[in-house]
């Protein structure tokens, strides 16, 4: 059957099943919310009207019957409330309804018995009534259990103090007279006492609810209201009935009736579903109300004495004394709870303070001191009267690889392990701090000298290597340490400045240690300072320099010493630094080698040099079919013009992709491989496998290999035999002395001899004058370069130079290119 549109079904006759279905799901959710949210207020209005109606009744009989009405309506309201608001636990509400029903039943029974001429007191009516009230007590405690947290000892004590105070009054003026009434049987007395006893119980609960910290939802306020109204009726009733002054239709009946109406209203209020939700525990404040209530309650005993004295009543010493003692003890307990509360507040505050302080001064990952705390301790140490202070900067070697390969969690594990290892290898007086990342700092406060600091550094280097298992790999991390030492400072201000200096110096020393191969420590030397600071600055600048093309090449001609012809040019790189000016390779090449920047830089140099080499030779003009003039590139098969000699770093040639890169660059430039020479210093370990194959591949293409700075490195002659090469460059140091030192001359002669036998060419470097040139020529040296011929120059100047000296046959010539070496001398 197709579903009916929602709107149309009201117009269709309902089947019985549909009717049942509709009733089962009543109340419908949605548009009927107004009833749900306002039922309680309607009911309250109805209740007040009923109460007013009661007093308008003409006869006591009518009143007797009518009186039961609000109570019964309240029971219905409670059941309706459960249905409307569906509390997660309806049982306490059902209990409340049952309690009210029972007490109502008690009232009915009492009325009935009276009608039948039977004295209803004591009778089954009292059983119903008292039982009902007990159930109501249970229901309220059950309902409000979330509102009166067990931990709130203060409010419980307050309620007890009030209850005991009232109980004292009740006993003296209400219960004692009942007990002393000799006309009553024991059962009658017991039943009569049960009523005020329950009142005291209800009063205690009421006070407990009122004093509970936090704000109350409306349903709870209505419940409290019901209790207040009920007690406002019940207490006067008890006194009145004692003196026989109660009659039906007394104004106090209104209290009972309004009370009943409020029970029902509480259940009809939407917040009744949330009544059991625990409230946020709030601090109990001593408001004026609470203080007044407590003072009044605890002064009940003297009040009783005064009243008795004034009215001439008999003073019940044991009872008043007991009440006095109990109240006193409760007040003491309350004081204790106040003190306890204060103490916990103070404790919490102190805990919070230390925690905040700890967080501000410690590294969250390792729990070590942070930079702030470290600096503070350092200053303190420097303010001492005597002795040395040592600061160490530790940077873990290759920590990045752990992070990159296994993620940050693994990195964190390594850091924590290393931190712990550092901590345990130091004395208690020393401070270990984590400055951030993989940087640590250590303060040795017990006056160490250089030697002792070195011993500790050695221990820390070993400590850093603590093995850490990361995803199946056992990592053992190295470290580099920089140490700075100082005596104590003369003043507090001086200490602060000195602390800064010490930390900077240790940082610099650490950089030096890193540069000198990792896994070592270095003690700071003031002389290194300037140089190293510049190195550190340059290191960061290097990264941008490549992309911003701050480098440029110069070329120094290499002369055939027999003919004077320019056989080749050596490419030499310079860095036009934006602030420092033109920098010589010695200032940044070693740095670029340590950071790895040499690989992209070297690539740039090679491609630039190859393209320039093509452009060096006089261009041949040709006209294409479209009539555009272009440069005709020299044919790769027939090398033409001087070769270009490019310096390589060992780092570059060890890079596995080097041979491919070089081949690509050559192809892209159009340079004949025969016009390219690669210079490697003798110290570069050519036995590296990648280097070996790269050299083999490139030589197979026709690229030649030169051994640079020959004579200064460590290569033995036998090692030299194993390495295939084509050119040998004699280091400038031999050339300089060739004319003055007989031994150097012998070395040069020996090298030339060796070269002849190995069938390689020789280039003498750094020829500065004609005497040196003459000696080298006499000894049979084939090629030379040096300031005697030309200084390194930019491409345009080189082209002029080449044009002017094409076909020169006088080997004694000397041309000086525009002097620029001045700019290359590093600042002193
Ligand atoms: P090197 O390969 O021995 O280069 C020769 C150096 O000696 C050059 O210094 C050159 O200017 C200088 N020189 C040439 N003739 C004379 C002379 O008659 N007297 C004196 N006193 N010096 C002369 P430069 O340009 O400062 O280069 C220094 C070193 O930097 C080079 O030594 C080379 O090892 C390295 N280098 C230069 N350019 C590069 C490059 O592009 N890549 C790499 N990896 N290293 C380079
Ligand atoms: Ca060179
Ligand atoms: Ca050289």
Coordinates of N, CA and C in Angstrom, one line a residue, residues 491-568:
X491 N 80.1 41.0 37.5 CA 78.8 41.6 38.0 C 77.6 40.8 37.4
X492 N 76.4 41.0 37.9 CA 75.3 40.3 37.4 C 75.0 40.7 35.9
X493 N 75.2 41.9 35.6 CA 75.0 42.4 34.2 C 76.1 41.7 33.3
X494 N 77.3 41.7 33.8 CA 78.4 41.1 33.1 C 78.1 39.6 32.9
X495 N 77.5 38.9 33.9 CA 77.2 37.5 33.8 C 76.2 37.2 32.7
X496 N 75.2 38.1 32.5 CA 74.3 37.9 31.5 C 74.9 38.0 30.1
X497 N 75.8 39.0 29.9 CA 76.4 39.1 28.6 C 77.4 38.0 28.4
X498 N 78.1 37.6 29.5 CA 79.1 36.5 29.3 C 78.4 35.2 29.0
X499 N 77.2 35.0 29.6 CA 76.4 33.8 29.3 C 76.1 33.7 27.8
X500 N 75.7 34.9 27.2 CA 75.4 34.9 25.8 C 76.6 34.6 25.0
X501 N 77.7 35.2 25.4 CA 79.0 34.9 24.6 C 79.4 33.4 24.7
X502 N 79.3 32.9 25.9 CA 79.7 31.5 26.0 C 78.8 30.6 25.2
X503 N 77.5 30.9 25.1 CA 76.6 30.0 24.3 C 76.9 30.2 22.8
X504 N 77.2 31.4 22.4 CA 77.5 31.6 21.0 C 78.9 30.9 20.7
X505 N 79.9 31.0 21.6 CA 81.2 30.4 21.3 C 81.1 28.9 21.2
X506 N 80.3 28.3 22.1 CA 80.1 26.9 22.1 C 79.4 26.4 20.8
X507 N 78.5 27.3 20.4 CA 77.8 27.0 19.1 C 78.8 27.0 17.9
X508 N 79.6 28.0 17.9 CA 80.6 28.1 16.9 C 81.6 26.9 16.9
X509 N 82.1 26.6 18.1 CA 83.0 25.5 18.2 C 82.3 24.2 17.7
X510 N 81.0 24.1 18.0 CA 80.3 22.9 17.5 C 80.2 22.8 16.0
X511 N 80.1 24.0 15.3 CA 80.1 24.0 13.9 C 81.4 23.6 13.3
X512 N 82.5 24.1 14.0 CA 83.8 23.7 13.6 C 84.0 22.2 13.7
X513 N 83.5 21.6 14.8 CA 83.6 20.2 15.1 C 82.8 19.4 14.0
X514 N 81.7 19.9 13.6 CA 80.9 19.3 12.5 C 81.7 19.3 11.2
X515 N 82.3 20.5 11.0 CA 83.1 20.6 9.7 C 84.3 19.7 9.7
X516 N 84.9 19.4 10.8 CA 86.1 18.6 10.9 C 85.7 17.1 10.9
X517 N 84.7 16.7 10.3 CA 84.3 15.3 10.4 C 83.6 15.2 11.6
X518 N 82.4 14.4 11.6 CA 81.6 14.4 12.7 C 82.1 13.6 13.9
X519 N 81.3 13.5 15.0 CA 81.7 12.6 16.1 C 82.9 13.1 16.9
X520 N 83.2 14.4 16.9 CA 84.3 14.9 17.7 C 83.8 16.1 18.5
X521 N 84.7 16.6 19.4 CA 84.4 17.8 20.1 C 85.6 18.8 19.9
X522 N 85.3 20.0 20.0 CA 86.3 21.1 19.8 C 86.1 22.1 20.9
X523 N 87.2 22.6 21.4 CA 87.1 23.7 22.4 C 87.3 25.0 21.6
X524 N 86.4 25.9 22.0 CA 86.4 27.2 21.2 C 87.7 28.0 21.4
X525 N 88.2 28.5 20.3 CA 89.4 29.4 20.3 C 88.9 30.7 19.7
X526 N 89.3 31.8 20.5 CA 88.8 33.1 20.1 C 89.2 33.4 18.6
X527 N 90.4 33.0 18.2 CA 90.8 33.4 16.9 C 89.9 32.8 15.8
X528 N 89.3 31.7 16.0 CA 88.5 31.0 15.0 C 87.2 31.8 14.8
X529 N 86.9 32.6 15.8 CA 85.6 33.2 15.8 C 85.1 33.8 14.5
X530 N 85.9 34.8 14.1 CA 85.4 35.6 13.0 C 85.2 34.8 11.7
X531 N 86.2 34.0 11.5 CA 86.1 33.1 10.3 C 84.9 32.2 10.3
X532 N 84.7 31.6 11.5 CA 83.6 30.6 11.6 C 82.3 31.3 11.5
X533 N 82.1 32.4 12.2 CA 80.9 33.2 12.1 C 80.5 33.4 10.6
X534 N 81.5 33.9 9.9 CA 81.3 34.1 8.5 C 80.9 32.9 7.7
X535 N 81.6 31.8 8.1 CA 81.3 30.5 7.5 C 79.8 30.1 7.7
X536 N 79.4 30.3 9.0 CA 78.0 30.0 9.3 C 77.0 30.8 8.5
X537 N 77.3 32.1 8.4 CA 76.5 33.0 7.6 C 76.4 32.5 6.1
X538 N 77.7 32.2 5.6 CA 77.7 31.8 4.2 C 77.0 30.5 4.0
X539 N 77.0 29.6 4.9 CA 76.4 28.3 4.8 C 74.9 28.5 4.4
X540 N 74.3 29.4 5.1 CA 72.8 29.6 4.9 C 72.6 30.4 3.5
X541 N 73.6 31.3 3.2 CA 73.4 32.1 2.0 C 73.6 31.2 0.8
X542 N 74.4 30.2 0.9 CA 74.8 29.3 -0.2 C 73.5 28.7 -0.9
X543 N 72.5 28.4 0.0 CA 71.3 27.7 -0.6 C 70.6 28.6 -1.6
X544 N 70.5 29.9 -1.3 CA 69.8 30.8 -2.2 C 70.7 31.2 -3.4
X545 N 72.0 31.2 -3.1 CA 73.0 31.7 -4.1 C 72.9 31.0 -5.4
X546 N 72.7 29.7 -5.4 CA 72.6 28.9 -6.6 C 71.4 29.3 -7.5
X547 N 70.2 29.3 -6.8 CA 69.0 29.6 -7.5 C 69.0 31.1 -8.0
X548 N 69.7 31.9 -7.3 CA 69.7 33.3 -7.7 C 70.9 33.6 -8.6
X549 N 71.7 32.6 -9.0 CA 72.8 32.7 -10.0 C 73.7 33.8 -9.5
X550 N 74.2 33.7 -8.3 CA 75.2 34.7 -7.8 C 76.6 34.3 -8.2
X551 N 76.8 33.1 -8.8 CA 78.1 32.7 -9.1 C 78.5 33.1 -10.5
X552 N 79.8 33.2 -10.7 CA 80.3 33.5 -12.1 C 81.6 32.8 -12.3
X553 N 82.0 32.6 -13.6 CA 83.2 31.9 -13.9 C 84.2 32.8 -14.5
X554 N 85.5 32.5 -14.1 CA 86.6 33.2 -14.8 C 87.5 32.1 -15.4
X555 N 88.2 32.5 -16.4 CA 89.0 31.5 -17.1 C 90.5 32.0 -17.1
X556 N 91.4 31.0 -16.8 CA 92.8 31.3 -16.9 C 93.4 30.5 -18.0
X557 N 94.1 31.2 -18.9 CA 94.6 30.4 -20.1 C 95.7 29.4 -19.6
X558 N 95.8 28.3 -20.3 CA 96.9 27.3 -20.1 C 97.7 27.4 -21.5
X559 N 99.0 27.6 -21.3 CA 99.8 27.9 -22.5 C 100.7 26.7 -22.9
X560 N 100.7 26.5 -24.2 CA 101.7 25.5 -24.7 C 103.0 26.1 -24.6
X561 N 103.9 25.6 -23.8 CA 105.2 26.3 -23.5 C 106.2 26.3 -24.7
X562 N 105.9 25.4 -25.6 CA 106.8 25.3 -26.8 C 106.4 26.4 -27.8
X563 N 105.0 26.5 -28.1 CA 104.6 27.4 -29.2 C 104.0 28.7 -28.7
X564 N 103.6 28.7 -27.4 CA 103.0 30.0 -26.9 C 101.5 30.0 -27.2
X565 N 101.0 29.0 -27.8 CA 99.6 29.0 -28.2 C 98.8 28.7 -26.9
X566 N 97.6 29.2 -26.9 CA 96.7 28.9 -25.7 C 96.1 27.6 -26.0
X567 N 96.5 26.6 -25.2 CA 96.0 25.2 -25.4 C 94.7 25.0 -24.7
X568 N 94.5 25.6 -23.6 CA 93.2 25.5 -22.9 C 93.0 26.6 -21.9

